[in-house]
Amino acid sequence: MTQTLTLRRPDDWHLHLRDGEMLKAVLPETARHFARAIIMPNLVPPVVTGAQAAAYRDRILAALPEDMRFEPLMTLYLTEDTDPADVAAAAASGLIKAVKLYPAGATTNSASGVRDFDKVRGVLEKMAEIGLTLCVHGEVTDPEVDIFDRETVFIDRVLDPLRRVTPGLRVVMEHITTSGAADYVRGSDTDLGATITAHHLIINRNHILVGGIKPHYYCLPVAKRESHRVALVGAATSGDARFFLGTDSAPHTDPNKESACGCAGCFTATNTMSLVAEVFDHEGALDKLEGFCSLNGPAFYRLPANEERITLEKGAPVSYPAHIVSGEGPVTVFDPGFPLHWRVA
Ligand code: OTD
Ligand code: ZN
Ligand code: ZN
């Protein structure tokens, strides 16, 4: 007998769709299962103003196949020159649902991010006033700080002080990778949430480095040791509403990944629901899957949950293509290294 599970249609609270040919190739992979996604603004050049976000939303909708429905939830890329009035107008019109903070240099296309946090104080105060969410890439870029410690140091040096001086600011720590980050979220009030990716629930740093370097497992923040992965699984499957799915699906072509200086990012849009269902099933926590994928995110963003349902079925292992084809080249689909038994019917 096949086991089935019906959930409200999920959303992805952290997604990279890119632009042009890559957008065309990856958008259907997300829209097939997800109703909405928070769209990351790290294009080249970045999406900084309300006008740029409106134009990007239009390009996304134009790239959507006619038979699919999908709502892009737009964000602005915070720079030291961001105008609080432009942010407030874009939020008031319903165009944007968040502003994204990248410490300058922390990840792909983050060069225009923030160096001096005093310069963005006015924007953050305006956001606290209007209840607009700040999504944070939580890693310091100080070259003295070891790459595996960058999230932990960010919480102490940047995030906690920033939240103290901006009371009421709603913050999502994106793609958390450490037990300390999960503890920090648990120990805070409900103004702080965190997204967790499918890949950080599955790989630890050994997967990247043991037995040969695996460029398709390299992403930022880099996966940490096994005890942290276990803590992330614990947080995701706990039922705590402050944790929700943000895939951080970040497509790069194979030549750009399989290189002497390979790009960071795991592409999971195609098989995310199979990946997370497998993890939750393994934990005996399938009853928490709908909260993590479909309820906790909308609750944090103060949006209605989706009314539509999807059904997951468990059966013989599902096969996914090794890569999807884009006009820029092939993009490898994340391989968890174990069979996936759950599929979206
Ligand atoms: N991490 N790659 C990218 C972004 C993220 O930090 C992130 O959100 C990307 O390619 O845009 C990655 O590894
Ligand atoms: Zn990030
Ligand atoms: Zn990202």
GROMACS .gro file of C-alpha atoms and ligand atoms in nm:
model
  360
    1MET     CA    1   0.000   0.000   0.000
    2THR     CA    2   0.134   0.347  -0.084
    3GLN     CA    3   0.167   0.586   0.206
    4THR     CA    4   0.042   0.935   0.123
    5LEU     CA    5   0.057   1.269   0.297
    6THR     CA    6  -0.148   1.577   0.207
    7LEU     CA    7  -0.010   1.923   0.286
    8ARG     CA    8  -0.098   2.277   0.207
    9ARG     CA    9   0.102   2.379  -0.098
   10PRO     CA   10   0.450   2.478   0.029
   11ASP     CA   11   0.640   2.805  -0.017
   12ASP     CA   12   1.013   2.862  -0.043
   13TRP     CA   13   1.128   3.143   0.188
   14HIS     CA   14   1.471   3.185   0.024
   15LEU     CA   15   1.526   3.132  -0.349
   16HIS     CA   16   1.768   3.241  -0.622
   17LEU     CA   17   1.599   3.260  -0.962
   18ARG     CA   18   1.867   3.465  -1.148
   19ASP     CA   19   1.765   3.629  -1.475
   20GLY     CA   20   1.750   3.570  -1.852
   21GLU     CA   21   1.810   3.215  -1.975
   22MET     CA   22   1.884   3.077  -1.628
   23LEU     CA   23   1.558   3.222  -1.491
   24LYS     CA   24   1.366   3.053  -1.773
   25ALA     CA   25   1.522   2.716  -1.692
   26VAL     CA   26   1.494   2.718  -1.312
   27LEU     CA   27   1.160   2.892  -1.254
   28PRO     CA   28   0.942   2.593  -1.357
   29GLU     CA   29   1.144   2.370  -1.124
   30THR     CA   30   1.025   2.578  -0.829
   31ALA     CA   31   0.676   2.665  -0.957
   32ARG     CA   32   0.594   2.295  -1.007
   33HIS     CA   33   0.562   2.245  -0.630
   34PHE     CA   34   0.581   2.584  -0.459
   35ALA     CA   35   0.312   2.853  -0.461
   36ARG     CA   36   0.536   3.144  -0.358
   37ALA     CA   37   0.899   3.220  -0.289
   38ILE     CA   38   1.103   3.499  -0.139
   39ILE     CA   39   1.319   3.602  -0.433
   40MET     CA   40   1.677   3.691  -0.354
   41PRO     CA   41   1.799   4.019  -0.506
   42ASN     CA   42   2.165   3.931  -0.568
   43LEU     CA   43   2.158   3.984  -0.943
   44VAL     CA   44   2.442   4.161  -1.123
   45PRO     CA   45   2.376   4.451  -1.071
   46PRO     CA   46   2.168   4.390  -0.757
   47VAL     CA   47   1.798   4.471  -0.716
   48VAL     CA   48   1.829   4.783  -0.502
   49THR     CA   49   1.525   5.004  -0.566
   50GLY     CA   50   1.152   4.950  -0.574
   51ALA     CA   51   1.152   5.023  -0.947
   52GLN     CA   52   1.416   4.754  -1.007
   53ALA     CA   53   1.219   4.503  -0.799
   54ALA     CA   54   0.902   4.576  -0.999
   55ALA     CA   55   1.089   4.524  -1.327
   56TYR     CA   56   1.244   4.199  -1.198
   57ARG     CA   57   0.902   4.070  -1.083
   58ASP     CA   58   0.769   4.139  -1.434
   59ARG     CA   59   1.057   3.944  -1.591
   60ILE     CA   60   0.987   3.652  -1.355
   61LEU     CA   61   0.617   3.648  -1.442
   62ALA     CA   62   0.699   3.673  -1.813
   63ALA     CA   63   0.926   3.367  -1.781
   64LEU     CA   64   0.656   3.159  -1.609
   65PRO     CA   65   0.509   2.888  -1.836
   66GLU     CA   66   0.145   2.964  -1.914
   67ASP     CA   67   0.007   2.659  -1.738
   68MET     CA   68   0.181   2.739  -1.407
   69ARG     CA   69   0.091   2.969  -1.122
   70PHE     CA   70   0.352   3.121  -0.894
   71GLU     CA   71   0.382   3.435  -0.686
   72PRO     CA   72   0.728   3.589  -0.651
   73LEU     CA   73   0.766   3.770  -0.317
   74MET     CA   74   1.018   4.040  -0.396
   75THR     CA   75   1.303   4.173  -0.183
   76LEU     CA   76   1.540   4.467  -0.201
   77TYR     CA   77   1.916   4.439  -0.164
   78LEU     CA   78   2.023   4.665   0.122
   79THR     CA   79   2.312   4.900   0.044
   80GLU     CA   80   2.463   5.187   0.236
   81ASP     CA   81   2.274   5.420  -0.001
   82THR     CA   82   1.929   5.260   0.033
   83ASP     CA   83   1.660   5.525   0.079
   84PRO     CA   84   1.419   5.447   0.368
   85ALA     CA   85   1.136   5.623   0.181
   86ASP     CA   86   1.182   5.402  -0.128
   87VAL     CA   87   1.175   5.090   0.092
   88ALA     CA   88   0.862   5.209   0.273
   89ALA     CA   89   0.683   5.288  -0.055
   90ALA     CA   90   0.773   4.947  -0.205
   91ALA     CA   91   0.645   4.775   0.109
   92ALA     CA   92   0.326   4.982   0.127
   93SER     CA   93   0.239   4.896  -0.234
   94GLY     CA   94   0.275   4.525  -0.152
   95LEU     CA   95   0.561   4.486  -0.401
   96ILE     CA   96   0.828   4.380  -0.152
   97LYS     CA   97   0.802   4.149   0.146
   98ALA     CA   98   1.155   4.189   0.285
   99VAL     CA   99   1.490   4.360   0.257
  100LYS     CA  100   1.805   4.150   0.233
  101LEU     CA  101   2.121   4.228   0.424
  102TYR     CA  102   2.446   4.095   0.281
  103PRO     CA  103   2.764   4.185   0.467
  104ALA     CA  104   2.983   4.305   0.176
  105GLY     CA  105   3.173   4.011   0.027
  106ALA     CA  106   2.998   3.737   0.226
  107THR     CA  107   2.860   3.534  -0.065
  108THR     CA  108   2.789   3.532  -0.438
  109ASN     CA  109   2.729   3.885  -0.578
  110SER     CA  110   2.744   4.052  -0.238
  111ALA     CA  111   3.005   4.317  -0.322
  112SER     CA  112   2.747   4.600  -0.292
  113GLY     CA  113   2.645   4.487   0.056
  114VAL     CA  114   2.688   4.663   0.387
  115ARG     CA  115   3.031   4.747   0.538
  116ASP     CA  116   2.932   5.014   0.790
  117PHE     CA  117   2.615   4.919   0.976
  118ASP     CA  118   2.569   5.275   1.105
  119LYS     CA  119   2.492   5.379   0.747
  120VAL     CA  120   2.181   5.158   0.731
  121ARG     CA  121   2.041   5.251   1.071
  122GLY     CA  122   1.774   5.480   0.919
  123VAL     CA  123   1.644   5.204   0.690
  124LEU     CA  124   1.636   4.949   0.972
  125GLU     CA  125   1.446   5.188   1.198
  126LYS     CA  126   1.192   5.252   0.925
  127MET     CA  127   1.155   4.876   0.873
  128ALA     CA  128   1.098   4.817   1.245
  129GLU     CA  129   0.832   5.089   1.239
  130ILE     CA  130   0.641   4.940   0.945
  131GLY     CA  131   0.698   4.572   1.037
  132LEU     CA  132   0.901   4.487   0.727
  133THR     CA  133   1.124   4.180   0.759
  134LEU     CA  134   1.503   4.195   0.732
  135CYS     CA  135   1.651   3.877   0.582
  136VAL     CA  136   2.010   3.835   0.689
  137HIS     CA  137   2.304   3.647   0.541
  138GLY     CA  138   2.464   3.584   0.879
  139GLU     CA  139   2.837   3.554   0.822
  140VAL     CA  140   3.120   3.794   0.899
  141THR     CA  141   3.372   3.852   0.623
  142ASP     CA  142   3.671   3.937   0.843
  143PRO     CA  143   3.959   3.745   0.681
  144GLU     CA  144   4.089   3.663   1.030
  145VAL     CA  145   3.776   3.459   1.106
  146ASP     CA  146   3.783   3.095   1.002
  147ILE     CA  147   3.517   3.016   0.740
  148PHE     CA  148   3.359   2.753   0.969
  149ASP     CA  149   3.320   3.012   1.249
  150ARG     CA  150   3.178   3.298   1.046
  151GLU     CA  151   2.813   3.241   1.138
  152THR     CA  152   2.884   3.211   1.509
  153VAL     CA  153   3.096   3.526   1.513
  154PHE     CA  154   2.829   3.713   1.315
  155ILE     CA  155   2.566   3.646   1.580
  156ASP     CA  156   2.786   3.790   1.856
  157ARG     CA  157   2.946   4.076   1.668
  158VAL     CA  158   2.671   4.192   1.435
  159LEU     CA  159   2.328   4.036   1.469
  160ASP     CA  160   2.272   4.054   1.841
  161PRO     CA  161   2.395   4.417   1.873
  162LEU     CA  162   2.192   4.517   1.567
  163ARG     CA  163   1.873   4.365   1.709
  164ARG     CA  164   1.933   4.536   2.044
  165VAL     CA  165   1.961   4.883   1.889
  166THR     CA  166   1.658   4.828   1.663
  167PRO     CA  167   1.384   4.696   1.890
  168GLY     CA  168   1.087   4.552   1.706
  169LEU     CA  169   1.286   4.476   1.390
  170ARG     CA  170   1.166   4.146   1.244
  171VAL     CA  171   1.463   3.937   1.130
  172VAL     CA  172   1.504   3.608   0.948
  173MET     CA  173   1.845   3.447   0.984
  174GLU     CA  174   1.878   3.286   0.645
  175HIS     CA  175   2.010   2.934   0.586
  176ILE     CA  176   2.132   2.863   0.940
  177THR     CA  177   2.409   2.604   0.962
  178THR     CA  178   2.502   2.577   1.330
  179SER     CA  179   2.351   2.453   1.655
  180GLY     CA  180   2.440   2.793   1.803
  181ALA     CA  181   2.224   2.974   1.549
  182ALA     CA  182   1.931   2.743   1.622
  183ASP     CA  183   1.979   2.804   1.996
  184TYR     CA  184   2.000   3.179   1.940
  185VAL     CA  185   1.667   3.172   1.755
  186ARG     CA  186   1.505   2.957   2.026
  187GLY     CA  187   1.630   3.191   2.296
  188SER     CA  188   1.493   3.503   2.124
  189ASP     CA  189   1.143   3.642   2.096
  190THR     CA  190   0.912   3.579   1.803
  191ASP     CA  191   1.061   3.872   1.607
  192LEU     CA  192   1.341   3.634   1.505
  193GLY     CA  193   1.294   3.339   1.271
  194ALA     CA  194   1.529   3.123   1.064
  195THR     CA  195   1.520   2.947   0.733
  196ILE     CA  196   1.683   2.607   0.691
  197THR     CA  197   1.778   2.459   0.353
  198ALA     CA  198   1.721   2.100   0.243
  199HIS     CA  199   2.092   2.051   0.175
  200HIS     CA  200   2.203   2.163   0.522
  201LEU     CA  201   1.967   1.899   0.665
  202ILE     CA  202   2.153   1.637   0.462
  203ILE     CA  203   2.524   1.712   0.422
  204ASN     CA  204   2.802   1.787   0.666
  205ARG     CA  205   3.151   1.908   0.578
  206ASN     CA  206   3.282   1.555   0.528
  207HIS     CA  207   3.046   1.517   0.235
  208ILE     CA  208   3.224   1.808   0.066
  209LEU     CA  209   3.580   1.700   0.134
  210VAL     CA  210   3.621   1.327   0.204
  211GLY     CA  211   3.716   1.100  -0.086
  212GLY     CA  212   3.768   1.388  -0.331
  213ILE     CA  213   3.631   1.742  -0.341
  214LYS     CA  214   3.261   1.762  -0.434
  215PRO     CA  215   3.196   2.102  -0.589
  216HIS     CA  216   2.819   2.048  -0.604
  217TYR     CA  217   2.810   2.030  -0.223
  218TYR     CA  218   2.995   2.360  -0.184
  219CYS     CA  219   2.772   2.647  -0.081
  220LEU     CA  220   2.774   2.940   0.160
  221PRO     CA  221   2.745   2.926   0.448
  222VAL     CA  222   2.954   2.613   0.408
  223ALA     CA  223   2.815   2.296   0.570
  224LYS     CA  224   2.953   2.239   0.921
  225ARG     CA  225   3.035   1.925   1.122
  226GLU     CA  226   2.781   1.646   1.177
  227SER     CA  227   2.668   1.761   1.521
  228HIS     CA  228   2.546   2.085   1.362
  229ARG     CA  229   2.356   1.900   1.089
  230VAL     CA  230   2.187   1.693   1.358
  231ALA     CA  231   2.093   2.012   1.545
  232LEU     CA  232   1.941   2.160   1.228
  233VAL     CA  233   1.733   1.846   1.174
  234GLY     CA  234   1.623   1.878   1.537
  235ALA     CA  235   1.516   2.239   1.487
  236ALA     CA  236   1.336   2.176   1.156
  237THR     CA  237   1.144   1.876   1.287
  238SER     CA  238   1.068   2.022   1.631
  239GLY     CA  239   0.747   2.196   1.534
  240ASP     CA  240   0.886   2.529   1.659
  241ALA     CA  241   0.718   2.784   1.430
  242ARG     CA  242   1.030   3.002   1.413
  243PHE     CA  243   1.197   2.753   1.176
  244PHE     CA  244   1.084   2.721   0.815
  245LEU     CA  245   1.199   2.603   0.474
  246GLY     CA  246   1.413   2.835   0.261
  247THR     CA  247   1.590   2.624   0.001
  248ASP     CA  248   1.859   2.874  -0.101
  249SER     CA  249   1.846   2.684  -0.431
  250ALA     CA  250   2.126   2.866  -0.615
  251PRO     CA  251   2.190   2.754  -0.973
  252HIS     CA  252   2.532   2.778  -1.135
  253THR     CA  253   2.629   2.600  -1.455
  254ASP     CA  254   2.847   2.291  -1.422
  255PRO     CA  255   3.157   2.460  -1.571
  256ASN     CA  256   3.123   2.735  -1.308
  257LYS     CA  257   3.095   2.478  -1.027
  258GLU     CA  258   3.354   2.227  -1.153
  259SER     CA  259   3.637   2.473  -1.167
  260ALA     CA  260   3.963   2.563  -0.993
  261CYS     CA  261   3.764   2.844  -0.829
  262GLY     CA  262   3.413   2.701  -0.821
  263CYS     CA  263   3.101   2.905  -0.741
  264ALA     CA  264   2.909   2.848  -0.419
  265GLY     CA  265   2.554   2.717  -0.434
  266CYS     CA  266   2.348   2.397  -0.434
  267PHE     CA  267   2.062   2.361  -0.680
  268THR     CA  268   1.773   2.186  -0.504
  269ALA     CA  269   1.460   2.337  -0.661
  270THR     CA  270   1.383   2.018  -0.855
  271ASN     CA  271   1.381   1.770  -0.566
  272THR     CA  272   1.338   1.975  -0.247
  273MET     CA  273   1.008   1.821  -0.139
  274SER     CA  274   1.145   1.467  -0.181
  275LEU     CA  275   1.457   1.564   0.015
  276VAL     CA  276   1.277   1.717   0.311
  277ALA     CA  277   1.008   1.448   0.323
  278GLU     CA  278   1.281   1.181   0.337
  279VAL     CA  279   1.456   1.362   0.624
  280PHE     CA  280   1.134   1.414   0.822
  281ASP     CA  281   1.025   1.053   0.762
  282HIS     CA  282   1.362   0.927   0.885
  283GLU     CA  283   1.310   1.131   1.205
  284GLY     CA  284   0.955   1.001   1.250
  285ALA     CA  285   0.840   1.362   1.215
  286LEU     CA  286   0.617   1.361   0.907
  287ASP     CA  287   0.349   1.527   1.121
  288LYS     CA  288   0.576   1.835   1.140
  289LEU     CA  289   0.643   1.860   0.766
  290GLU     CA  290   0.346   2.082   0.683
  291GLY     CA  291   0.443   2.329   0.955
  292PHE     CA  292   0.800   2.354   0.827
  293CYS     CA  293   0.714   2.379   0.455
  294SER     CA  294   0.371   2.542   0.444
  295LEU     CA  295   0.262   2.709   0.770
  296ASN     CA  296   0.549   2.856   0.973
  297GLY     CA  297   0.683   3.076   0.692
  298PRO     CA  298   0.353   3.248   0.609
  299ALA     CA  299   0.286   3.295   0.980
  300PHE     CA  300   0.619   3.472   1.027
  301TYR     CA  301   0.565   3.693   0.721
  302ARG     CA  302   0.205   3.756   0.829
  303LEU     CA  303   0.066   3.616   0.506
  304PRO     CA  304  -0.214   3.363   0.467
  305ALA     CA  305  -0.113   2.999   0.423
  306ASN     CA  306  -0.192   2.857   0.080
  307GLU     CA  307  -0.537   2.705   0.042
  308GLU     CA  308  -0.434   2.459  -0.226
  309ARG     CA  309  -0.308   2.112  -0.123
  310ILE     CA  310  -0.040   1.882  -0.260
  311THR     CA  311  -0.011   1.511  -0.197
  312LEU     CA  312   0.315   1.332  -0.132
  313GLU     CA  313   0.340   0.959  -0.203
  314LYS     CA  314   0.592   0.713  -0.069
  315GLY     CA  315   0.698   0.425  -0.291
  316ALA     CA  316   0.990   0.291  -0.495
  317PRO     CA  317   1.287   0.531  -0.514
  318VAL     CA  318   1.216   0.833  -0.735
  319SER     CA  319   1.470   0.928  -0.997
  320TYR     CA  320   1.547   1.288  -1.079
  321PRO     CA  321   1.754   1.410  -1.372
  322ALA     CA  322   2.123   1.451  -1.285
  323HIS     CA  323   2.104   1.800  -1.430
  324ILE     CA  324   1.860   2.040  -1.586
  325VAL     CA  325   1.934   2.212  -1.914
  326SER     CA  326   1.955   2.590  -1.933
  327GLY     CA  327   2.046   2.824  -2.216
  328GLU     CA  328   2.365   2.898  -2.025
  329GLY     CA  329   2.461   2.531  -1.976
  330PRO     CA  330   2.371   2.232  -1.757
  331VAL     CA  331   2.293   2.278  -1.387
  332THR     CA  332   2.347   1.977  -1.160
  333VAL     CA  333   2.054   1.881  -0.938
  334PHE     CA  334   2.153   1.821  -0.574
  335ASP     CA  335   2.220   1.450  -0.512
  336PRO     CA  336   2.161   1.354  -0.149
  337GLY     CA  337   2.358   1.031  -0.187
  338PHE     CA  338   2.068   0.813  -0.069
  339PRO     CA  339   1.743   0.699  -0.231
  340LEU     CA  340   1.440   0.929  -0.214
  341HIS     CA  341   1.109   0.750  -0.166
  342TRP     CA  342   0.872   1.045  -0.148
  343ARG     CA  343   0.740   1.222  -0.456
  344VAL     CA  344   0.485   1.494  -0.515
  345ALA     CA  345   0.190   1.320  -0.681
  346OTD     N1  346   2.483   3.079  -0.103
  346OTD     N2  347   2.524   3.070  -0.331
  346OTD     C1  348   2.446   3.179  -0.355
  346OTD     C2  349   2.382   3.240  -0.254
  346OTD     C3  350   2.381   3.172  -0.127
  346OTD     O1  351   2.433   3.283   0.071
  346OTD     C4  352   2.346   3.254  -0.011
  346OTD     O2  353   2.229   3.291   0.001
  346OTD     C5  354   2.431   3.222  -0.492
  346OTD     O3  355   2.489   3.157  -0.578
  346OTD     O4  356   2.360   3.322  -0.517
  346OTD     C6  357   2.545   3.023  -0.205
  346OTD     O5  358   2.623   2.930  -0.184
  347ZN      ZN  359   2.312   3.391   0.202
  348ZN      ZN  360   2.075   3.252  -0.089
   0.00000   0.00000   0.00000
